[in-house]
PDB file of C-alpha atoms in Angstrom:
ATOM      1  CA  UNK A   1       0.011  -0.002   0.025  1.00 44.00           C
ATOM      2  CA  UNK A   2       2.808   2.365   0.847  1.00 44.00           C
ATOM      3  CA  UNK A   3       4.473   1.701  -2.475  1.00 47.00           C
ATOM      4  CA  UNK A   4       1.158   2.480  -4.333  1.00 43.00           C
ATOM      5  CA  UNK A   5       0.760   5.645  -2.380  1.00 44.00           C
ATOM      6  CA  UNK A   6       4.252   6.734  -3.061  1.00 45.00           C
ATOM      7  CA  UNK A   7       3.832   6.139  -6.752  1.00 44.00           C
ATOM      8  CA  UNK A   8       0.690   8.224  -6.907  1.00 44.00           C
ATOM      9  CA  UNK A   9       2.384  11.311  -5.440  1.00 44.00           C
ATOM     10  CA  UNK A  10       3.546  13.544  -8.291  1.00 48.00           C
ATOM     11  CA  UNK A  11       7.280  14.207  -8.429  1.00 48.00           C
ATOM     12  CA  UNK A  12       8.169  17.795  -7.705  1.00 46.00           C
ATOM     13  CA  UNK A  13      11.321  19.032  -9.312  1.00 50.00           C
ATOM     14  CA  UNK A  14      13.069  21.898  -7.621  1.00 45.00           C
ATOM     15  CA  UNK A  15      14.472  24.258 -10.179  1.00 49.00           C
ATOM     16  CA  UNK A  16      17.850  25.458  -9.081  1.00 50.00           C
ATOM     17  CA  UNK A  17      19.194  28.895  -9.940  1.00 50.00           C
ATOM     18  CA  UNK A  18      21.510  29.134 -12.810  1.00 59.00           C
ATOM     19  CA  UNK A  19      25.221  28.804 -11.965  1.00 72.00           C
ATOM     20  CA  UNK A  20      27.495  31.820 -12.004  1.00 74.00           C
ATOM     21  CA  UNK A  21      29.325  30.419 -15.017  1.00 74.00           C
ATOM     22  CA  UNK A  22      26.070  30.176 -16.912  1.00 77.00           C
ATOM     23  CA  UNK A  23      25.074  33.732 -16.034  1.00 76.00           C
ATOM     24  CA  UNK A  24      28.464  34.951 -17.235  1.00 73.00           C
ATOM     25  CA  UNK A  25      27.982  33.060 -20.493  1.00 71.00           C
ATOM     26  CA  UNK A  26      24.534  34.549 -21.018  1.00 72.00           C
ATOM     27  CA  UNK A  27      25.933  38.072 -20.400  1.00 70.00           C
ATOM     28  CA  UNK A  28      28.811  37.498 -22.858  1.00 72.00           C
ATOM     29  CA  UNK A  29      26.665  36.029 -25.679  1.00 74.00           C
ATOM     30  CA  UNK A  30      25.489  39.363 -27.223  1.00 73.00           C
ATOM     31  CA  UNK A  31      28.998  41.034 -26.975  1.00 77.00           C
ATOM     32  CA  UNK A  32      31.613  38.337 -27.621  1.00 81.00           C
ATOM     33  CA  UNK A  33      31.700  38.855 -31.371  1.00 84.00           C
ATOM     34  CA  UNK A  34      32.024  42.687 -31.291  1.00 83.00           C
ATOM     35  CA  UNK A  35      34.755  42.347 -28.631  1.00 85.00           C
ATOM     36  CA  UNK A  36      36.535  39.799 -30.732  1.00 89.00           C
ATOM     37  CA  UNK A  37      36.427  41.997 -33.876  1.00 88.00           C
ATOM     38  CA  UNK A  38      37.671  45.007 -31.874  1.00 88.00           C
ATOM     39  CA  UNK A  39      40.555  42.899 -30.432  1.00 90.00           C
ATOM     40  CA  UNK A  40      41.466  41.684 -33.986  1.00 92.00           C
ATOM     41  CA  UNK A  41      41.381  45.256 -35.267  1.00 90.00           C
ATOM     42  CA  UNK A  42      43.502  46.421 -32.335  1.00 90.00           C
ATOM     43  CA  UNK A  43      46.300  43.778 -32.888  1.00 91.00           C
ATOM     44  CA  UNK A  44      46.271  43.765 -36.692  1.00 90.00           C
ATOM     45  CA  UNK A  45      46.460  47.606 -36.906  1.00 88.00           C
ATOM     46  CA  UNK A  46      49.035  47.948 -34.067  1.00 88.00           C
ATOM     47  CA  UNK A  47      52.049  48.067 -36.309  1.00 86.00           C
ATOM     48  CA  UNK A  48      50.291  49.813 -39.191  1.00 84.00           C
ATOM     49  CA  UNK A  49      52.202  52.662 -40.911  1.00 85.00           C
ATOM     50  CA  UNK A  50      49.558  53.264 -43.566  1.00 87.00           C
ATOM     51  CA  UNK A  51      48.164  56.785 -43.492  1.00 85.00           C
ATOM     52  CA  UNK A  52      44.758  55.383 -44.475  1.00 89.00           C
ATOM     53  CA  UNK A  53      44.470  52.738 -41.725  1.00 89.00           C
ATOM     54  CA  UNK A  54      46.185  54.079 -38.610  1.00 91.00           C
ATOM     55  CA  UNK A  55      46.321  51.886 -35.412  1.00 92.00           C
ATOM     56  CA  UNK A  56      43.099  51.627 -33.498  1.00 92.00           C
ATOM     57  CA  UNK A  57      44.882  52.845 -30.341  1.00 91.00           C
ATOM     58  CA  UNK A  58      45.808  56.098 -32.057  1.00 91.00           C
ATOM     59  CA  UNK A  59      42.237  56.527 -33.383  1.00 92.00           C
ATOM     60  CA  UNK A  60      40.812  56.102 -29.862  1.00 93.00           C
ATOM     61  CA  UNK A  61      43.247  58.655 -28.365  1.00 93.00           C
ATOM     62  CA  UNK A  62      42.391  61.116 -31.171  1.00 93.00           C
ATOM     63  CA  UNK A  63      38.698  60.415 -30.653  1.00 93.00           C
ATOM     64  CA  UNK A  64      38.949  61.599 -27.099  1.00 93.00           C
ATOM     65  CA  UNK A  65      40.919  64.664 -28.100  1.00 91.00           C
ATOM     66  CA  UNK A  66      38.629  65.683 -30.945  1.00 92.00           C
ATOM     67  CA  UNK A  67      35.254  64.929 -29.444  1.00 92.00           C
ATOM     68  CA  UNK A  68      35.831  65.761 -25.801  1.00 90.00           C
ATOM     69  CA  UNK A  69      38.825  68.044 -25.403  1.00 89.00           C
ATOM     70  CA  UNK A  70      38.515  70.106 -28.571  1.00 89.00           C
ATOM     71  CA  UNK A  71      34.623  70.269 -28.417  1.00 87.00           C
ATOM     72  CA  UNK A  72      33.641  68.365 -31.617  1.00 89.00           C
ATOM     73  CA  UNK A  73      30.741  66.952 -29.524  1.00 92.00           C
ATOM     74  CA  UNK A  74      28.749  69.989 -30.621  1.00 93.00           C
ATOM     75  CA  UNK A  75      28.489  68.423 -34.073  1.00 93.00           C
ATOM     76  CA  UNK A  76      26.916  65.348 -32.481  1.00 94.00           C
ATOM     77  CA  UNK A  77      24.365  67.497 -30.597  1.00 94.00           C
ATOM     78  CA  UNK A  78      23.323  69.200 -33.836  1.00 93.00           C
ATOM     79  CA  UNK A  79      22.954  65.856 -35.683  1.00 94.00           C
ATOM     80  CA  UNK A  80      20.965  64.231 -32.879  1.00 95.00           C
ATOM     81  CA  UNK A  81      18.646  67.224 -32.642  1.00 95.00           C
ATOM     82  CA  UNK A  82      17.806  67.168 -36.357  1.00 95.00           C
ATOM     83  CA  UNK A  83      17.473  63.417 -36.185  1.00 96.00           C
ATOM     84  CA  UNK A  84      15.038  63.394 -33.285  1.00 96.00           C
ATOM     85  CA  UNK A  85      12.817  66.160 -34.702  1.00 96.00           C
ATOM     86  CA  UNK A  86      12.715  64.646 -38.216  1.00 96.00           C
ATOM     87  CA  UNK A  87      12.287  61.112 -36.902  1.00 97.00           C
ATOM     88  CA  UNK A  88       9.351  62.129 -34.624  1.00 97.00           C
ATOM     89  CA  UNK A  89       7.649  64.077 -37.426  1.00 97.00           C
ATOM     90  CA  UNK A  90       8.134  61.318 -39.972  1.00 96.00           C
ATOM     91  CA  UNK A  91       6.932  58.419 -37.752  1.00 97.00           C
ATOM     92  CA  UNK A  92       3.899  60.418 -36.498  1.00 97.00           C
ATOM     93  CA  UNK A  93       2.847  61.045 -40.068  1.00 96.00           C
ATOM     94  CA  UNK A  94       3.516  57.414 -40.840  1.00 95.00           C
ATOM     95  CA  UNK A  95       1.316  56.093 -37.995  1.00 96.00           C
ATOM     96  CA  UNK A  96      -1.492  58.533 -38.688  1.00 96.00           C
ATOM     97  CA  UNK A  97      -1.306  58.021 -42.416  1.00 94.00           C
ATOM     98  CA  UNK A  98      -1.315  54.246 -42.066  1.00 94.00           C
ATOM     99  CA  UNK A  99      -4.319  54.408 -39.756  1.00 94.00           C
ATOM    100  CA  UNK A 100      -6.268  56.576 -42.168  1.00 94.00           C
ATOM    101  CA  UNK A 101      -5.400  54.253 -45.046  1.00 92.00           C
ATOM    102  CA  UNK A 102      -6.562  51.276 -43.043  1.00 91.00           C
ATOM    103  CA  UNK A 103      -9.814  52.911 -42.083  1.00 89.00           C
ATOM    104  CA  UNK A 104     -10.630  54.524 -45.509  1.00 90.00           C
ATOM    105  CA  UNK A 105     -10.505  51.981 -48.322  1.00 86.00           C
ATOM    106  CA  UNK A 106     -10.910  54.521 -51.159  1.00 89.00           C
ATOM    107  CA  UNK A 107      -8.123  56.637 -49.666  1.00 89.00           C
ATOM    108  CA  UNK A 108      -5.901  53.568 -49.626  1.00 88.00           C
ATOM    109  CA  UNK A 109      -6.685  52.686 -53.231  1.00 89.00           C
ATOM    110  CA  UNK A 110      -6.062  56.252 -54.387  1.00 89.00           C
ATOM    111  CA  UNK A 111      -2.839  56.719 -52.427  1.00 88.00           C
ATOM    112  CA  UNK A 112      -1.188  53.366 -53.135  1.00 86.00           C
ATOM    113  CA  UNK A 113       0.495  54.357 -56.422  1.00 86.00           C
ATOM    114  CA  UNK A 114       1.806  57.605 -54.969  1.00 87.00           C
ATOM    115  CA  UNK A 115       3.100  55.935 -51.796  1.00 86.00           C
ATOM    116  CA  UNK A 116       4.952  53.199 -53.633  1.00 82.00           C
ATOM    117  CA  UNK A 117       6.358  55.723 -56.046  1.00 85.00           C
ATOM    118  CA  UNK A 118       7.776  57.821 -53.189  1.00 83.00           C
ATOM    119  CA  UNK A 119       8.865  54.755 -51.176  1.00 84.00           C
ATOM    120  CA  UNK A 120      11.156  53.400 -53.950  1.00 83.00           C
ATOM    121  CA  UNK A 121      12.533  56.891 -54.695  1.00 84.00           C
ATOM    122  CA  UNK A 122      15.924  57.250 -52.985  1.00 84.00           C
ATOM    123  CA  UNK A 123      15.652  60.104 -50.471  1.00 82.00           C
ATOM    124  CA  UNK A 124      19.249  61.393 -51.167  1.00 83.00           C
ATOM    125  CA  UNK A 125      18.175  61.979 -54.782  1.00 84.00           C
ATOM    126  CA  UNK A 126      15.755  64.676 -53.401  1.00 85.00           C
ATOM    127  CA  UNK A 127      18.605  66.667 -51.845  1.00 85.00           C
ATOM    128  CA  UNK A 128      18.812  69.288 -54.638  1.00 85.00           C
ATOM    129  CA  UNK A 129      15.033  69.770 -54.488  1.00 86.00           C
ATOM    130  CA  UNK A 130      15.184  70.075 -50.706  1.00 86.00           C
ATOM    131  CA  UNK A 131      17.888  72.677 -50.940  1.00 86.00           C
ATOM    132  CA  UNK A 132      15.888  74.681 -53.426  1.00 86.00           C
ATOM    133  CA  UNK A 133      12.783  74.528 -51.245  1.00 86.00           C
ATOM    134  CA  UNK A 134      14.170  74.793 -47.687  1.00 85.00           C
ATOM    135  CA  UNK A 135      17.611  76.345 -48.268  1.00 82.00           C
ATOM    136  CA  UNK A 136      20.785  75.145 -46.620  1.00 81.00           C
ATOM    137  CA  UNK A 137      19.715  75.405 -42.990  1.00 81.00           C
ATOM    138  CA  UNK A 138      18.652  72.669 -40.500  1.00 87.00           C
ATOM    139  CA  UNK A 139      15.076  72.698 -41.825  1.00 90.00           C
ATOM    140  CA  UNK A 140      16.214  71.036 -45.012  1.00 90.00           C
ATOM    141  CA  UNK A 141      17.900  68.258 -43.043  1.00 91.00           C
ATOM    142  CA  UNK A 142      14.890  67.773 -40.793  1.00 93.00           C
ATOM    143  CA  UNK A 143      12.547  67.596 -43.785  1.00 93.00           C
ATOM    144  CA  UNK A 144      14.683  64.975 -45.551  1.00 93.00           C
ATOM    145  CA  UNK A 145      14.935  62.778 -42.440  1.00 94.00           C
ATOM    146  CA  UNK A 146      11.205  63.094 -41.856  1.00 95.00           C
ATOM    147  CA  UNK A 147      10.494  62.168 -45.475  1.00 93.00           C
ATOM    148  CA  UNK A 148      12.592  59.094 -45.333  1.00 92.00           C
ATOM    149  CA  UNK A 149      11.181  58.026 -41.952  1.00 94.00           C
ATOM    150  CA  UNK A 150       7.533  58.046 -43.069  1.00 94.00           C
ATOM    151  CA  UNK A 151       7.408  55.078 -45.398  1.00 93.00           C
ATOM    152  CA  UNK A 152       8.608  52.110 -43.245  1.00 94.00           C
ATOM    153  CA  UNK A 153       6.322  53.194 -40.353  1.00 96.00           C
ATOM    154  CA  UNK A 154       3.362  53.884 -42.641  1.00 95.00           C
ATOM    155  CA  UNK A 155       3.550  50.584 -44.540  1.00 93.00           C
ATOM    156  CA  UNK A 156       4.170  48.526 -41.356  1.00 95.00           C
ATOM    157  CA  UNK A 157       1.276  50.282 -39.630  1.00 95.00           C
ATOM    158  CA  UNK A 158      -1.066  49.637 -42.531  1.00 94.00           C
ATOM    159  CA  UNK A 159      -0.045  45.897 -42.779  1.00 93.00           C
ATOM    160  CA  UNK A 160      -0.329  45.394 -39.048  1.00 93.00           C
ATOM    161  CA  UNK A 161      -3.804  46.801 -38.834  1.00 92.00           C
ATOM    162  CA  UNK A 162      -5.019  44.922 -41.922  1.00 91.00           C
ATOM    163  CA  UNK A 163      -3.650  41.698 -40.406  1.00 89.00           C
ATOM    164  CA  UNK A 164      -5.895  41.738 -37.344  1.00 88.00           C
ATOM    165  CA  UNK A 165      -8.314  38.908 -37.040  1.00 85.00           C
ATOM    166  CA  UNK A 166     -11.909  39.795 -38.085  1.00 83.00           C
ATOM    167  CA  UNK A 167     -13.218  37.765 -35.167  1.00 86.00           C
ATOM    168  CA  UNK A 168     -11.852  40.447 -32.866  1.00 82.00           C
ATOM    169  CA  UNK A 169     -13.824  43.059 -34.616  1.00 81.00           C
ATOM    170  CA  UNK A 170     -16.973  41.001 -34.256  1.00 81.00           C
ATOM    171  CA  UNK A 171     -16.297  40.779 -30.537  1.00 82.00           C
ATOM    172  CA  UNK A 172     -15.749  44.507 -30.326  1.00 81.00           C
ATOM    173  CA  UNK A 173     -19.142  45.037 -32.045  1.00 83.00           C
ATOM    174  CA  UNK A 174     -20.767  42.584 -29.705  1.00 83.00           C
ATOM    175  CA  UNK A 175     -19.342  44.621 -26.761  1.00 80.00           C
ATOM    176  CA  UNK A 176     -20.671  47.735 -28.379  1.00 80.00           C
ATOM    177  CA  UNK A 177     -17.299  49.473 -28.470  1.00 79.00           C
ATOM    178  CA  UNK A 178     -17.262  52.721 -30.367  1.00 79.00           C
ATOM    179  CA  UNK A 179     -14.976  53.416 -33.212  1.00 81.00           C
ATOM    180  CA  UNK A 180     -12.380  55.295 -31.123  1.00 86.00           C
ATOM    181  CA  UNK A 181     -12.376  52.668 -28.347  1.00 86.00           C
ATOM    182  CA  UNK A 182     -12.025  49.894 -30.936  1.00 87.00           C
ATOM    183  CA  UNK A 183      -9.064  51.772 -32.450  1.00 88.00           C
ATOM    184  CA  UNK A 184      -7.244  52.372 -29.123  1.00 86.00           C
ATOM    185  CA  UNK A 185      -8.066  49.092 -27.385  1.00 86.00           C
ATOM    186  CA  UNK A 186      -8.023  46.643 -30.312  1.00 87.00           C
ATOM    187  CA  UNK A 187      -6.424  47.973 -33.441  1.00 90.00           C
ATOM    188  CA  UNK A 188      -3.397  49.818 -32.038  1.00 91.00           C
ATOM    189  CA  UNK A 189      -2.459  47.045 -29.550  1.00 89.00           C
ATOM    190  CA  UNK A 190      -2.981  44.350 -32.240  1.00 89.00           C
ATOM    191  CA  UNK A 191      -0.762  46.176 -34.754  1.00 92.00           C
ATOM    192  CA  UNK A 192       1.805  47.348 -32.165  1.00 93.00           C
ATOM    193  CA  UNK A 193       4.486  44.710 -32.809  1.00 93.00           C
ATOM    194  CA  UNK A 194       4.497  45.502 -36.568  1.00 94.00           C
ATOM    195  CA  UNK A 195       4.375  49.258 -35.915  1.00 95.00           C
ATOM    196  CA  UNK A 196       7.408  48.820 -33.692  1.00 95.00           C
ATOM    197  CA  UNK A 197       9.193  47.043 -36.551  1.00 95.00           C
ATOM    198  CA  UNK A 198       8.400  49.973 -38.793  1.00 95.00           C
ATOM    199  CA  UNK A 199       9.618  52.482 -36.220  1.00 96.00           C
ATOM    200  CA  UNK A 200      12.945  50.695 -35.873  1.00 95.00           C
ATOM    201  CA  UNK A 201      13.397  50.574 -39.683  1.00 95.00           C
ATOM    202  CA  UNK A 202      12.564  54.257 -39.851  1.00 96.00           C
ATOM    203  CA  UNK A 203      15.216  54.933 -37.194  1.00 96.00           C
ATOM    204  CA  UNK A 204      17.877  53.263 -39.350  1.00 94.00           C
ATOM    205  CA  UNK A 205      16.772  55.249 -42.381  1.00 94.00           C
ATOM    206  CA  UNK A 206      16.816  58.413 -40.341  1.00 95.00           C
ATOM    207  CA  UNK A 207      20.358  57.885 -39.152  1.00 95.00           C
ATOM    208  CA  UNK A 208      21.551  57.283 -42.732  1.00 94.00           C
ATOM    209  CA  UNK A 209      19.751  60.401 -44.017  1.00 93.00           C
ATOM    210  CA  UNK A 210      21.065  62.461 -41.079  1.00 93.00           C
ATOM    211  CA  UNK A 211      24.594  61.939 -42.306  1.00 93.00           C
ATOM    212  CA  UNK A 212      23.831  62.208 -46.013  1.00 91.00           C
ATOM    213  CA  UNK A 213      21.950  65.476 -45.519  1.00 90.00           C
ATOM    214  CA  UNK A 214      24.933  66.927 -43.633  1.00 90.00           C
ATOM    215  CA  UNK A 215      27.407  66.101 -46.359  1.00 87.00           C
ATOM    216  CA  UNK A 216      25.833  68.545 -48.777  1.00 84.00           C
ATOM    217  CA  UNK A 217      25.585  72.264 -48.078  1.00 78.00           C
ATOM    218  CA  UNK A 218      25.599  72.014 -44.287  1.00 83.00           C
ATOM    219  CA  UNK A 219      27.547  73.999 -41.612  1.00 86.00           C
ATOM    220  CA  UNK A 220      27.711  71.523 -38.690  1.00 87.00           C
ATOM    221  CA  UNK A 221      27.034  67.957 -37.840  1.00 90.00           C
ATOM    222  CA  UNK A 222      28.853  64.597 -37.886  1.00 93.00           C
ATOM    223  CA  UNK A 223      28.652  64.340 -41.635  1.00 92.00           C
ATOM    224  CA  UNK A 224      30.304  67.747 -42.009  1.00 92.00           C
ATOM    225  CA  UNK A 225      32.985  66.722 -39.515  1.00 93.00           C
ATOM    226  CA  UNK A 226      33.789  63.538 -41.462  1.00 93.00           C
ATOM    227  CA  UNK A 227      33.686  65.298 -44.880  1.00 92.00           C
ATOM    228  CA  UNK A 228      35.987  68.151 -43.806  1.00 92.00           C
ATOM    229  CA  UNK A 229      38.446  65.696 -42.345  1.00 92.00           C
ATOM    230  CA  UNK A 230      38.545  63.751 -45.580  1.00 90.00           C
ATOM    231  CA  UNK A 231      38.986  66.974 -47.578  1.00 90.00           C
ATOM    232  CA  UNK A 232      41.849  68.022 -45.277  1.00 89.00           C
ATOM    233  CA  UNK A 233      43.459  64.540 -45.666  1.00 90.00           C
ATOM    234  CA  UNK A 234      43.192  64.169 -41.849  1.00 90.00           C
ATOM    235  CA  UNK A 235      42.498  60.496 -42.068  1.00 91.00           C
ATOM    236  CA  UNK A 236      42.775  59.832 -38.331  1.00 92.00           C
ATOM    237  CA  UNK A 237      40.323  62.635 -37.613  1.00 93.00           C
ATOM    238  CA  UNK A 238      38.022  61.182 -40.184  1.00 94.00           C
ATOM    239  CA  UNK A 239      38.121  57.818 -38.483  1.00 94.00           C
ATOM    240  CA  UNK A 240      37.099  59.410 -35.165  1.00 95.00           C
ATOM    241  CA  UNK A 241      33.950  60.756 -36.829  1.00 94.00           C
ATOM    242  CA  UNK A 242      33.104  57.311 -38.211  1.00 94.00           C
ATOM    243  CA  UNK A 243      33.628  55.701 -34.762  1.00 94.00           C
ATOM    244  CA  UNK A 244      31.413  58.237 -33.117  1.00 94.00           C
ATOM    245  CA  UNK A 245      28.742  57.813 -35.689  1.00 94.00           C
ATOM    246  CA  UNK A 246      28.883  53.999 -35.297  1.00 93.00           C
ATOM    247  CA  UNK A 247      28.608  54.332 -31.445  1.00 93.00           C
ATOM    248  CA  UNK A 248      25.639  56.748 -31.705  1.00 94.00           C
ATOM    249  CA  UNK A 249      23.829  54.439 -34.191  1.00 93.00           C
ATOM    250  CA  UNK A 250      24.373  51.320 -32.008  1.00 92.00           C
ATOM    251  CA  UNK A 251      23.368  53.127 -28.827  1.00 94.00           C
ATOM    252  CA  UNK A 252      20.185  54.417 -30.429  1.00 95.00           C
ATOM    253  CA  UNK A 253      19.218  50.944 -31.697  1.00 93.00           C
ATOM    254  CA  UNK A 254      19.915  49.327 -28.291  1.00 92.00           C
ATOM    255  CA  UNK A 255      17.901  52.052 -26.588  1.00 95.00           C
ATOM    256  CA  UNK A 256      15.009  51.439 -29.019  1.00 95.00           C
ATOM    257  CA  UNK A 257      15.071  47.720 -28.308  1.00 93.00           C
ATOM    258  CA  UNK A 258      15.152  48.416 -24.576  1.00 93.00           C
ATOM    259  CA  UNK A 259      12.021  50.592 -24.750  1.00 94.00           C
ATOM    260  CA  UNK A 260      10.313  48.263 -27.213  1.00 93.00           C
ATOM    261  CA  UNK A 261      10.852  45.277 -24.885  1.00 91.00           C
ATOM    262  CA  UNK A 262       9.149  47.062 -21.995  1.00 91.00           C
ATOM    263  CA  UNK A 263       6.380  48.698 -24.076  1.00 90.00           C
ATOM    264  CA  UNK A 264       5.463  45.319 -25.654  1.00 90.00           C
ATOM    265  CA  UNK A 265       6.166  43.189 -22.656  1.00 89.00           C
ATOM    266  CA  UNK A 266       2.760  41.510 -22.996  1.00 84.00           C
ATOM    267  CA  UNK A 267       3.514  40.478 -26.529  1.00 82.00           C
ATOM    268  CA  UNK A 268       6.895  38.904 -25.788  1.00 83.00           C
ATOM    269  CA  UNK A 269       5.357  37.055 -22.779  1.00 83.00           C
ATOM    270  CA  UNK A 270       2.618  35.668 -24.997  1.00 77.00           C
ATOM    271  CA  UNK A 271       5.170  34.524 -27.546  1.00 74.00           C
ATOM    272  CA  UNK A 272       7.215  32.858 -24.792  1.00 70.00           C
ATOM    273  CA  UNK A 273       4.139  31.043 -23.492  1.00 70.00           C
ATOM    274  CA  UNK A 274       3.181  29.928 -26.977  1.00 64.00           C
ATOM    275  CA  UNK A 275       6.599  28.536 -27.760  1.00 62.00           C
ATOM    276  CA  UNK A 276       6.890  26.670 -24.418  1.00 59.00           C
TER     277      UNK A 276
END
């Protein structure tokens, strides 16, 4: 009897905490390849005498001198200001425009040819027109960044909203939710993961256009710094601008992922439960 009773009792497994070695491995997983590439660059370029590929140690020292001691950080401030303003304007237009096109079928059918025409048109090709319209000030750079940031967000917003299950709309009608409440409580949350993907793609496009717009008829910014250094044949100085730009781009993308993970925590939890 005791054996039968014992066999009927479910076995409870105690989950032990992960070992320190495993935690270190998890922490190093996202960074081991960048660290390895930096180490290879450091040792391969250590004895370099080429004026075009100076040692990484010299570039890092000059980066501190140029961007901290000599005040080149003001160029980064100007670039980031234009990027944030243009990115916010473009993505706002993208979300609103995508929502309107989802809601209004005839507007979507009429606007589709125009949108896909502008979407495939390279934004840098519009620089001469932007200079003619907005001049050579910051407004021209903000407008170009905003224009390039619209399309990934708009198209992802539209696709995300059109992909929502029709059963959910039937449920919303049964609950007698109004149009605005259906939009804010059903449509936006349902399309949020795809909207976030569009926002991230727009951020990448915005960073590229930030630099491109500064390399033509601009007075300040990271792009101006890099272009002037190249024109002066100050190759080490040029590399410092490239490093700062790469650091800013990586930091902005990691920041976006950090915010996205917390804003869409419910979505990632549901995916984890579905895959388990």
